[in-house]
Coordinates of C-alpha atoms and ligand atoms in Angstrom, one line a residue:
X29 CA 98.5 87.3 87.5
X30 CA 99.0 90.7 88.7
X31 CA 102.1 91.9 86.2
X32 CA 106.0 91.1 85.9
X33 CA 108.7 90.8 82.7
X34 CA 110.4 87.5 83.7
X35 CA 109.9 84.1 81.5
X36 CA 109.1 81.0 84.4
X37 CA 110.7 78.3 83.6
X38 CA 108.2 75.0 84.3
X39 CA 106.3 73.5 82.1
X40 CA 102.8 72.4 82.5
X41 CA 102.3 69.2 84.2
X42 CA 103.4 68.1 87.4
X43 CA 107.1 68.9 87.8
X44 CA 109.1 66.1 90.3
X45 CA 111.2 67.2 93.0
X46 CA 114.9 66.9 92.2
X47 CA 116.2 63.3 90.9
X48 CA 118.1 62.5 94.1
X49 CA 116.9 64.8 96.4
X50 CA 114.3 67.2 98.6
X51 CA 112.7 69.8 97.0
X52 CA 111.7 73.0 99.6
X53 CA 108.6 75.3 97.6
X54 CA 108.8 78.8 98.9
X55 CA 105.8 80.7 98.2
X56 CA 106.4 84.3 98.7
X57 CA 109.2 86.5 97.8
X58 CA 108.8 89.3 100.8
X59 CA 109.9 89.3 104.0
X60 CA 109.7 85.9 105.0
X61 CA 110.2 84.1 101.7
X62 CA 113.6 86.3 100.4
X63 CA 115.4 85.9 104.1
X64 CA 114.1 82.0 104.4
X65 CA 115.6 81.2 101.1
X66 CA 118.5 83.1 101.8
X67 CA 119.3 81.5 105.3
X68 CA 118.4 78.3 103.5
X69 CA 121.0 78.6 100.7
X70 CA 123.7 79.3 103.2
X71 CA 123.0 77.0 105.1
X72 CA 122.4 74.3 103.2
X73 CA 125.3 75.0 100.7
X74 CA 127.0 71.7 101.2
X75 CA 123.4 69.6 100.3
X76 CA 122.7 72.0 97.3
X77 CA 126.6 71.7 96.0
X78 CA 125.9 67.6 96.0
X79 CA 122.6 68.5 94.1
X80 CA 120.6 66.9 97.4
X81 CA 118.2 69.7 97.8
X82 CA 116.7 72.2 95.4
X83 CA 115.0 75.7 96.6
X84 CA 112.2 76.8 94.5
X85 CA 111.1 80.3 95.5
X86 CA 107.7 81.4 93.8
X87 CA 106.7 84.8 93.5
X88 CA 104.5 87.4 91.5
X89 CA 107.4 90.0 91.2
X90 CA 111.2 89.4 90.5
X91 CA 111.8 91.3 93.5
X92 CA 111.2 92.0 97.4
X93 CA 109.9 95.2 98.4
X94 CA 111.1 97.1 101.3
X95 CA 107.7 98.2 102.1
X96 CA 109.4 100.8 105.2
X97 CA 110.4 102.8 102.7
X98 CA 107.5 103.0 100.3
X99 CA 106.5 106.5 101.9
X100 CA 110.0 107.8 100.8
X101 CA 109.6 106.5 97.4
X102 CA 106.5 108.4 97.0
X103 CA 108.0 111.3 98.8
X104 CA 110.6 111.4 96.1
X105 CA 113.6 110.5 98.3
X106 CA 114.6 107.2 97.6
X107 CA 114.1 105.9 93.8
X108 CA 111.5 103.4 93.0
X109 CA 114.3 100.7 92.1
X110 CA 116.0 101.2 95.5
X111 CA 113.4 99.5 97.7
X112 CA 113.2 96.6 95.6
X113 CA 115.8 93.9 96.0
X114 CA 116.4 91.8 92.9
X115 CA 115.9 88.1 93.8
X116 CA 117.6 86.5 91.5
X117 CA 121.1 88.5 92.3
X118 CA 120.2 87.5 96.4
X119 CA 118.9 84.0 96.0
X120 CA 121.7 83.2 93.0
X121 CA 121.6 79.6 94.8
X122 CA 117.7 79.1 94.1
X123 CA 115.5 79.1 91.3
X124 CA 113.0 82.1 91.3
X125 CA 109.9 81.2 89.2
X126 CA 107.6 84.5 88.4
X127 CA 104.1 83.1 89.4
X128 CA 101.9 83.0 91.9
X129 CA 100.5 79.8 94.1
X130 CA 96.7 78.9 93.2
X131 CA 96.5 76.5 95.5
X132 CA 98.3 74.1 97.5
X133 CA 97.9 70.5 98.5
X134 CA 99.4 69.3 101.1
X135 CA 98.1 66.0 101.6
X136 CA 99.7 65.1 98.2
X137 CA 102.5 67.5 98.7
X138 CA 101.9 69.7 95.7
X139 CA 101.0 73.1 94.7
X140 CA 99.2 74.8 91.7
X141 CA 101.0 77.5 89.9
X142 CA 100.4 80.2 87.4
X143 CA 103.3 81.5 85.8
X144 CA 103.9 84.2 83.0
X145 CA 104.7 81.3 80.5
X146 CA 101.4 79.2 81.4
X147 CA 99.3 83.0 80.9
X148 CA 100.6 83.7 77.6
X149 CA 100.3 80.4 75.9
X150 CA 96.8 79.2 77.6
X151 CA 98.4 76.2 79.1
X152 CA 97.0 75.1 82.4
X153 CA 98.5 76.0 85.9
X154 CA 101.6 73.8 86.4
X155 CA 101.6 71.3 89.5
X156 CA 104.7 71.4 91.4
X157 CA 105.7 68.6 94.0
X158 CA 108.2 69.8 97.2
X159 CA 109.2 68.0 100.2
X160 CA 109.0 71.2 102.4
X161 CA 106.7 73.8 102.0
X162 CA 107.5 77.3 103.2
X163 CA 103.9 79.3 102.5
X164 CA 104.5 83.2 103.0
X165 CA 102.1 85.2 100.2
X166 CA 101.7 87.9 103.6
X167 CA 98.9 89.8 103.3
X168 CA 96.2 92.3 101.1
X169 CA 94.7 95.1 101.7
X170 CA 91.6 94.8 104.3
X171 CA 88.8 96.3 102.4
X172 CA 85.4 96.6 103.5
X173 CA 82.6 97.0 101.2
X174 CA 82.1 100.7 100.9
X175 CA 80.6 102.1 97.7
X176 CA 82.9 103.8 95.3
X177 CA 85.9 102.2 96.5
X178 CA 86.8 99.5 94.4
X179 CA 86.4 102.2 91.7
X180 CA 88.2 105.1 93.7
X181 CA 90.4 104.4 96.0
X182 CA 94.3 102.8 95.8
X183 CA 96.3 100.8 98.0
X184 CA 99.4 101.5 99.5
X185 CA 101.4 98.2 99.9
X186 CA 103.5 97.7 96.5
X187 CA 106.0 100.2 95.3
X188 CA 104.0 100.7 92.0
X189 CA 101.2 102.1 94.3
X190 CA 103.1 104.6 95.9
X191 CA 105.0 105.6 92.9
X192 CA 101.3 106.1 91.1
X193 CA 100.4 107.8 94.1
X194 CA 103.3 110.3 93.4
X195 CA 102.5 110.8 90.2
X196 CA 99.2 111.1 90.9
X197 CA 99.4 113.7 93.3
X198 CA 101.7 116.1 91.3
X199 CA 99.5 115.5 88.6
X200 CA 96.1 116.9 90.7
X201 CA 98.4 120.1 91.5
X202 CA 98.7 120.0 88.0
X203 CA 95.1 120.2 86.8
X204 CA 94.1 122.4 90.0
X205 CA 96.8 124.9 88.7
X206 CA 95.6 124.9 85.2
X207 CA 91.7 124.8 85.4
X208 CA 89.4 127.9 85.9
X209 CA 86.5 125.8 87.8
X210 CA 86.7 126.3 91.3
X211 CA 85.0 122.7 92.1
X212 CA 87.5 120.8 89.9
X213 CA 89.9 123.0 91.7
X214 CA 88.8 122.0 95.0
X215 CA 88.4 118.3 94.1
X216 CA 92.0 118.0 93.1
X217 CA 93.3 119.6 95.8
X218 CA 91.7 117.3 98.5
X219 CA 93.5 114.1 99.5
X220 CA 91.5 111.8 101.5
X221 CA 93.4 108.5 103.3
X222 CA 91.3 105.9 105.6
X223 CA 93.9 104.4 108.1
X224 CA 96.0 106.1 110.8
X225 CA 98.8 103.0 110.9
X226 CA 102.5 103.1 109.5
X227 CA 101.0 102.9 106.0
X228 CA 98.1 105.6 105.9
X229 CA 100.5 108.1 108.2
X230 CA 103.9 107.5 106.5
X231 CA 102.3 108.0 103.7
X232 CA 100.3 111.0 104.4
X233 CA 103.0 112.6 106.4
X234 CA 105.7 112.0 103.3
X235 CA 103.1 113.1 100.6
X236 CA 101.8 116.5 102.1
X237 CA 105.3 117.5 102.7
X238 CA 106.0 116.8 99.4
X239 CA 103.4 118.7 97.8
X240 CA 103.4 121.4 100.2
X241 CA 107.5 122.0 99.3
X242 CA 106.2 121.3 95.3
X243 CA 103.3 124.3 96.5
X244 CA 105.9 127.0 96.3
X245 CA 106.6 125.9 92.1
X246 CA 102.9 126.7 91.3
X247 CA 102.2 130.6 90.8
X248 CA 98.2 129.5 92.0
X249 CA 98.6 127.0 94.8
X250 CA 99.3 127.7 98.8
X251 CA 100.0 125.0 100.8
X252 CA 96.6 126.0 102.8
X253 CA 94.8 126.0 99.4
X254 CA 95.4 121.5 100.0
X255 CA 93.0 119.7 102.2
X256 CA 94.5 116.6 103.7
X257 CA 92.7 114.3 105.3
X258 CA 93.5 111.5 107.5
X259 CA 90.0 109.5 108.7
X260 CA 90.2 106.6 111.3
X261 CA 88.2 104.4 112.8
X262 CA 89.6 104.0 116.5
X263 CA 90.2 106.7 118.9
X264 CA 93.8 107.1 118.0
X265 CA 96.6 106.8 114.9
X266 CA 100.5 104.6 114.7
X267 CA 99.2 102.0 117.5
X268 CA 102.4 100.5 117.2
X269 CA 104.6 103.3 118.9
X270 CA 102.2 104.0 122.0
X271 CA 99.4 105.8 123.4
X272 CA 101.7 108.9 124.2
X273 CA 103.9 109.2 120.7
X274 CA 100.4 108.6 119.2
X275 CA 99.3 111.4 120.8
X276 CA 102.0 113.4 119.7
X277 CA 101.7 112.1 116.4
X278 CA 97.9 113.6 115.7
X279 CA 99.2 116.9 117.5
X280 CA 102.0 117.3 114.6
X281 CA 99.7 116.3 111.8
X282 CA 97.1 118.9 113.2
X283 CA 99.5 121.4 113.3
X284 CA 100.4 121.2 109.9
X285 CA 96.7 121.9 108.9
X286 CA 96.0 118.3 108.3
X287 CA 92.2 117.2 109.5
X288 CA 92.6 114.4 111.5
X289 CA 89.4 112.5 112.1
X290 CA 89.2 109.8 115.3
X291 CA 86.2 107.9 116.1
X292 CA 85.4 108.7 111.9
X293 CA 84.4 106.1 109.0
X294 CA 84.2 106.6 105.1
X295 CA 80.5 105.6 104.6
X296 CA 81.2 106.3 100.7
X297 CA 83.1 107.5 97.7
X298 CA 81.1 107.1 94.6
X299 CA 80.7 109.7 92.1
X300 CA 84.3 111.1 93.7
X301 CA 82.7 112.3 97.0
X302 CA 84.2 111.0 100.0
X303 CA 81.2 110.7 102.5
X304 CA 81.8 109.8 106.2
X305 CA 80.2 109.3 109.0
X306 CA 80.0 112.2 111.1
X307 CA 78.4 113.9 108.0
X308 CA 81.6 115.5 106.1
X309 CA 81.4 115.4 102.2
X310 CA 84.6 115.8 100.6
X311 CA 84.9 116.2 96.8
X312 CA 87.6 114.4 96.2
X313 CA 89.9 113.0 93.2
X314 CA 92.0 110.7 95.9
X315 CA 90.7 108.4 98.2
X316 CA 93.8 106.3 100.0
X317 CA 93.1 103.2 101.7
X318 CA 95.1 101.8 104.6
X319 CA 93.0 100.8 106.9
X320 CA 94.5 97.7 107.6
X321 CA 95.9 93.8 106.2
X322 CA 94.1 90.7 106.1
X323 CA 95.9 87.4 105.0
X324 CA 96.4 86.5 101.7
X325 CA 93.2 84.5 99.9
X326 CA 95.9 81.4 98.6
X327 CA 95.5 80.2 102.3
X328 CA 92.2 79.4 102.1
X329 CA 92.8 77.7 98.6
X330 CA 95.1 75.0 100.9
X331 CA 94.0 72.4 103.2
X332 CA 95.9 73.8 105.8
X333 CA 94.7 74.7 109.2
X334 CA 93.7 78.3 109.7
X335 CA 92.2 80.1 112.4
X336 CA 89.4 82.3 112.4
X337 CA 91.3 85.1 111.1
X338 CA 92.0 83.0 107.9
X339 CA 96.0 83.1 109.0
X340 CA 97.7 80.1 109.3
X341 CA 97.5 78.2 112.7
X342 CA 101.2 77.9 113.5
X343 CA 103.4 76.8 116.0
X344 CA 106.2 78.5 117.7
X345 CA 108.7 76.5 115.8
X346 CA 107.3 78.0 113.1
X347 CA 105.8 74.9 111.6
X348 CA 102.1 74.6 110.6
X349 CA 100.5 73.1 113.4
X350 CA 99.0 69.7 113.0
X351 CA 100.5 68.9 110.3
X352 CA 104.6 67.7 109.1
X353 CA 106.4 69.5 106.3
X354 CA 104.4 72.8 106.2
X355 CA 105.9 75.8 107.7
X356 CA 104.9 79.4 108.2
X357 CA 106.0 82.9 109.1
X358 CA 105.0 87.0 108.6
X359 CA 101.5 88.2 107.9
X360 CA 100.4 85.2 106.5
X361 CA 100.9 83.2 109.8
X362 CA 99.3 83.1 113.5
X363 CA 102.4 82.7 115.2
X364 CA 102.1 82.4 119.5
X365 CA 103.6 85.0 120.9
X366 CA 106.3 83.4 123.9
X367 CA 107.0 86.7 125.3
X368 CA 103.6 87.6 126.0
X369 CA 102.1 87.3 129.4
X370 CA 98.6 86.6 128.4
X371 CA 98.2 83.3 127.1
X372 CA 96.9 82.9 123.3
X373 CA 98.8 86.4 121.8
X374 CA 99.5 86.4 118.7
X375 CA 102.8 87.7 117.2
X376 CA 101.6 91.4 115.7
X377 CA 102.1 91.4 111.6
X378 CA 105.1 93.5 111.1
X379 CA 108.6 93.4 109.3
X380 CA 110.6 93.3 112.7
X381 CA 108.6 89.6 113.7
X382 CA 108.4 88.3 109.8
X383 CA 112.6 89.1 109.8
X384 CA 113.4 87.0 112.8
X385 CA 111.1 84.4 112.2
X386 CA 112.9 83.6 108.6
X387 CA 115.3 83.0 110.6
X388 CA 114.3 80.8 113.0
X389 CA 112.5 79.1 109.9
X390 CA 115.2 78.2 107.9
X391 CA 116.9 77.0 110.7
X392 CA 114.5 74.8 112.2
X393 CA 114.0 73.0 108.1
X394 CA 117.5 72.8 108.5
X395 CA 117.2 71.0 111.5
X396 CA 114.4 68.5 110.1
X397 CA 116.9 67.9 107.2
X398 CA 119.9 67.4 109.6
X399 CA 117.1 65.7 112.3
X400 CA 118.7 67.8 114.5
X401 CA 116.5 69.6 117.3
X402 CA 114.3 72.4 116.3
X403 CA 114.0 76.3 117.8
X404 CA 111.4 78.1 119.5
X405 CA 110.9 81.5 117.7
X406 CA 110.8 84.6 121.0
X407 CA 111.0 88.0 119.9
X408 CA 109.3 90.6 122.2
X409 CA 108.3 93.4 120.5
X410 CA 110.9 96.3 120.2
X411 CA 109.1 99.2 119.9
X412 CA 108.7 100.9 116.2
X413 CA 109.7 104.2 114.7
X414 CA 107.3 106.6 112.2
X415 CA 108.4 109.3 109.4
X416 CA 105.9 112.2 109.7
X417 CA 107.5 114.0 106.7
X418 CA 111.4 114.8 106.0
X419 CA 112.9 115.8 109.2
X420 CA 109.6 114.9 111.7
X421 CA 109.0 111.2 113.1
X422 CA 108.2 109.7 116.4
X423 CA 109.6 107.1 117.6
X424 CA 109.2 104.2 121.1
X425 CA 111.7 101.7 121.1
X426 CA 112.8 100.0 123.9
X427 CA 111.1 102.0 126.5
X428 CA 112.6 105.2 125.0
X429 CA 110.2 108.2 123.5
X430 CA 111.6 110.2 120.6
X431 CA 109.9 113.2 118.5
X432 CA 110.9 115.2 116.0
X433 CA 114.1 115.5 114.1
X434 CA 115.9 112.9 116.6
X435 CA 113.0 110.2 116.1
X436 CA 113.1 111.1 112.1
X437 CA 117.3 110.4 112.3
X438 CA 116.4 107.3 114.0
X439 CA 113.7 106.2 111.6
X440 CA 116.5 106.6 108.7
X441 CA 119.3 104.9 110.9
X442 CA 117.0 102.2 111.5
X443 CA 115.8 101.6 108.0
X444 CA 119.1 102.1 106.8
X445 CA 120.9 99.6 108.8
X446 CA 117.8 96.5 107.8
X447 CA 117.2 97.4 104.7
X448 CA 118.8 94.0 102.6
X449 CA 122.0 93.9 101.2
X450 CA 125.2 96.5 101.4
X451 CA 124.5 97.7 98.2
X452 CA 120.8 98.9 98.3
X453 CA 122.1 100.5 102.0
X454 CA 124.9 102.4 99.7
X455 CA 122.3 103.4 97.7
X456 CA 120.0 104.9 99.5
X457 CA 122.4 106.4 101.4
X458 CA 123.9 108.1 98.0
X459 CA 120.2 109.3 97.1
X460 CA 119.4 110.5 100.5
X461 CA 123.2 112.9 100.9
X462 CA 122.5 113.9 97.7
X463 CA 119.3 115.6 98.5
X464 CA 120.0 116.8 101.3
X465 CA 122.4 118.6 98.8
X466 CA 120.0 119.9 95.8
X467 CA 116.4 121.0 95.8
X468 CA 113.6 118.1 96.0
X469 CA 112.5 116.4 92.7
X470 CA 109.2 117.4 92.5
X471 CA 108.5 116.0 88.8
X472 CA 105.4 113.8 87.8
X473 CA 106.7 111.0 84.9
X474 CA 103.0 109.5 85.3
X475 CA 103.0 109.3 81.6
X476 CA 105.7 106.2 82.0
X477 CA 102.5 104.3 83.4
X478 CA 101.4 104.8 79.0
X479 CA 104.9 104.3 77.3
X480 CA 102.8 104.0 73.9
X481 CA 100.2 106.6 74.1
X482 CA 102.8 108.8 72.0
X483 CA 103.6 106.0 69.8
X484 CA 100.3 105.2 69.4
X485 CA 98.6 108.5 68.5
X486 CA 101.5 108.9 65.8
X487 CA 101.1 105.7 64.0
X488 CA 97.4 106.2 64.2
X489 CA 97.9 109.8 62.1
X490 CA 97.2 112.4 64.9
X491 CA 99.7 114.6 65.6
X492 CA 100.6 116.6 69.3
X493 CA 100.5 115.0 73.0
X494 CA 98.0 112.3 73.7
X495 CA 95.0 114.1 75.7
X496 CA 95.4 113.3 80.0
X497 CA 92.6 111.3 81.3
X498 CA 90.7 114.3 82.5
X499 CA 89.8 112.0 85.6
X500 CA 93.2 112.5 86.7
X501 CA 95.5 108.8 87.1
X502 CA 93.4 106.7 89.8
Ligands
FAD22 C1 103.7 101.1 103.6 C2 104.1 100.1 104.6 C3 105.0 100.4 105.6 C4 105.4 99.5 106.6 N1 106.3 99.9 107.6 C5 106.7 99.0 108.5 C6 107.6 99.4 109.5 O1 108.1 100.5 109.5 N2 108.0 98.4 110.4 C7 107.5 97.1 110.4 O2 107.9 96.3 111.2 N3 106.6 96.7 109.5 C8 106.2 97.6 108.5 N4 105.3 97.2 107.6 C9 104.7 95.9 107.6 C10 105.7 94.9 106.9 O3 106.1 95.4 105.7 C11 105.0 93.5 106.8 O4 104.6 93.1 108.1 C12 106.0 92.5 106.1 O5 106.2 92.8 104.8 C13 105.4 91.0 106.2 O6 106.3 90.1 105.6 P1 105.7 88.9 104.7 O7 106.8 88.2 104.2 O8 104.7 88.1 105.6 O9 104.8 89.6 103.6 P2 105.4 90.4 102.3 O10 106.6 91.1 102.6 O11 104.2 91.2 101.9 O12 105.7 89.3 101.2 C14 104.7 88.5 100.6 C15 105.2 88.0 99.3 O13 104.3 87.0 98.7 C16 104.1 87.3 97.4 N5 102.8 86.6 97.0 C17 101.6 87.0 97.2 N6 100.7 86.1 96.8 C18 101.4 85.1 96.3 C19 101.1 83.9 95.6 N7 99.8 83.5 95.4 N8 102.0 83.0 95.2 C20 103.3 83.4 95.4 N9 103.7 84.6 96.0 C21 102.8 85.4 96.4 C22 104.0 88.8 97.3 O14 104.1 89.3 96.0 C23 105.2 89.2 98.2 O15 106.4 89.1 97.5 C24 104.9 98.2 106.6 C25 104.0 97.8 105.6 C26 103.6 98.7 104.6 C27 102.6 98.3 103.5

């Protein structure tokens, strides 16, 4: 299991459904699963006073992640803990087991878990019955195999990732500041991302900003000293707002000295040289890789039907099609698009679908419950808005066009007004007056990654700081 704090509370064995009732398994804690489980507990208050139906919600972390703002987190102008919403505060109504789905069975109605509990004392994965199952892991990181990576590179779809990515790049200006080799120099000063989409952009555009404000703290670095690199595969970046915004997009991030590559692959990055394929060699201590999602592994580990994606094949009720009791929504799912004009697309994996169609899902288990008549899920596509750094964006929603500070206000707007509850909004709307009031935060606390390194080298009879990993953090 990938990490977490939180005891689970099942025991090994299969665990029955609730004594006179329906269980509903929620796999997932995102998007889809959080706002499922919460439409489910409102509306099914009456059914979970009288103990009729239980919601089990089954996640890896205690908390959803906002991943919108993940850029800003890295950035430095929202905190870590404000794009994470606790689950256990929001779903007070269900219970929230830390785990993660191994596998799921529908034919017998059951699921495999692993939870903290089962890890630490080398018990076997628990079996869990439901009566509904709501699968929603979304997606991974689409990797290909190039060599170096999976010892390089880092992802950028989980807030530890982009708070390590933070860290990591104060930490290069750090080490460039401090060394006398010119190659080391030039290594840590290059940043390398694969993927022009909201992630690899966002990112990029929060991070160089960032560093290049951090820039005037060094007595040795200039912002032109940095090489940032943005390589893609297609022949343009952010899809999602339009050929035109796109095109602005690369125009902003060029004029900010920032080496955007169309048409351009990373062939390699072992020995911490990114290689690609129109013949560049940068050395390089950061490789970033965005270049795209594909759906999470536990669906294959189901006997449910999935198309040749490996998403879910679902219905636009939401339900897994071909089958009764299953249901779907988000990245995880191939969800037919009703709006669209050309038969057989495919709802696009974003946040604004995976929102609506929690909805839609709750509501139509609701209906199965009730045996009521269910809902067709029809959301055409709004248009989407892109940070390129504190106070630059760009922006196409409903037909409109927006660059620059006004599509950056809207970006914040936006975010501000869907991120989950009122008091993560209050929040980050505390953090982000406030720095508009004070300087930026430009401080690196990668050492919180090793709280016992100090400890550690103490109680082992060495005295001063633990040594960095020369390396630098990824
Ligand atoms: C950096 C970044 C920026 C983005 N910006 C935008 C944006 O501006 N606008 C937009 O529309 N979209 C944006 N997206 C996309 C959007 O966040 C996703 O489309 C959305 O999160 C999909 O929701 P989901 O519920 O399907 O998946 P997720 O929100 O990823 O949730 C999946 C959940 O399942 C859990 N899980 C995984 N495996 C298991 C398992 N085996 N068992 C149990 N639980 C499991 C995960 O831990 C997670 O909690 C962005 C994505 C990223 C990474």
């Amino acid at each position: 299991m990938r990490h977490g704090k939180v005891k689970a509370s099942l025991s090994p064995g299969t665990t029955p459904g609730p004594a006179s009732g329906r269980r509903i398994l929620v796999v997932g804690g995102g998007y889809v699963g959080m706002y499922t489980a919460l439409h489910l507990q409102r509306r099914l208050k009456p059914e979970l006073g009288r103990g009729e139906v239980e919601i089990v919600v089954v996640t890896p972390d205690p908390y959803m992640t906002y991943q919108p703002f993940l850029p800003e987190a890295a950035a430095g102008s929202i905190s870590p803990r404000h794009v994470v919403v606790p689950l256990r505060r929001v779903l007070h109504q269900c219970r929230v087991v830390i785990g993660e789905a191994s596998a799921i069975n529908h034919a017998k109605r059951t699921a495999t878990l692993d939870t903290l509990s089962t890890e630490e004392e080398g018990t076997g994965a628990v079996t869990i019955s439901y009566d509904q199952l709501v699968l929603a892991p979304g997606s991974v990181s689409r990797t290909l195999p190039v060599p170096g990576l999976a010892d390089h590179g880092i992802g950028f779809k989980t807030v530890e990732e982009a708070i390590g990515l933070r860290n990591h790049v104060i930490e290069q200006m750090d080490i460039a500041s401090s060394t006398r080799d010119p190659a080391v120099r030039d290594a840590a000063l290059t940043f390398v991302f694969v993927g022009g989409g909201y992630a690899g952009v966002e990112a990029l555009g929060e991070l160089e900003d960032m560093a290049r404000y951090a820039a005037r703290y060094y007595h040795n670095i200039r912002p032109e000293d940095m090489k940032w690199i943005l390589v893609e595969a297609t022949d343009r970046i952010l899809p999602e707002v339009g050929a035109e915004m796109g095109e602005y997009a690369v125009r902003e991030l060029r004029r900010r000295n920032i080496d955007v590559r169309l048409h351009t692959r990373l062939e390699s990055c072992e020995n911490r040289v990114a290689v690609l394929d129109d013949g560049a060699r940068f050395p390089t201590r950061t490789v970033v890789w965005t270049a795209g999602v594909k759906p999470h592994p536990v669906l294959a580990a189901s006997d449910l039907p999935l198309d040749k994606r490996g998403r879910l094949t679902c219905t636009t009720r939401l339900s897994v099609d071909g089958v009764t009791h299953a249901w779907s929504a988000g990245d995880a799912a191939a969800v037919p698009d009703a709006t669209a004009e050309e038969p057989g697309t495919l709802c696009a994996p974003n946040a604004q679908h995976a929102v609506r169609q929690a909805k839609v899902l709750a509501e139509n288990i609701v209906a199965t419950l009730r045996d009521t008549p269910l809902k067709e899920y029809a959301h055409s596509y709004a248009g989407s808005v892109a940070s390129l750094g504190l106070h630059k964006g760009v922006a196409h929603v409903y037909g409109r066009k927006l660059k620059g500070y006004p599509a950056w206000f809207m970006h914040r707007v936006y975010h501000l007004s869907r991120v989950p509850t009122f008091n993560r909004k209050a929040r980050v709307l505390a953090e982000w007056t406030l720095s508009g009031l004070f300087k930026r935060e430009i401080v690196s606390l990668g050492s919180l990654e090793h709280p016992r390194a100090e400890f550690e080298l103490a109680a082992g009879g060495h005295g001063g700081h633990p040594p960095r990993n020369p390396n630098g953090s990824s």
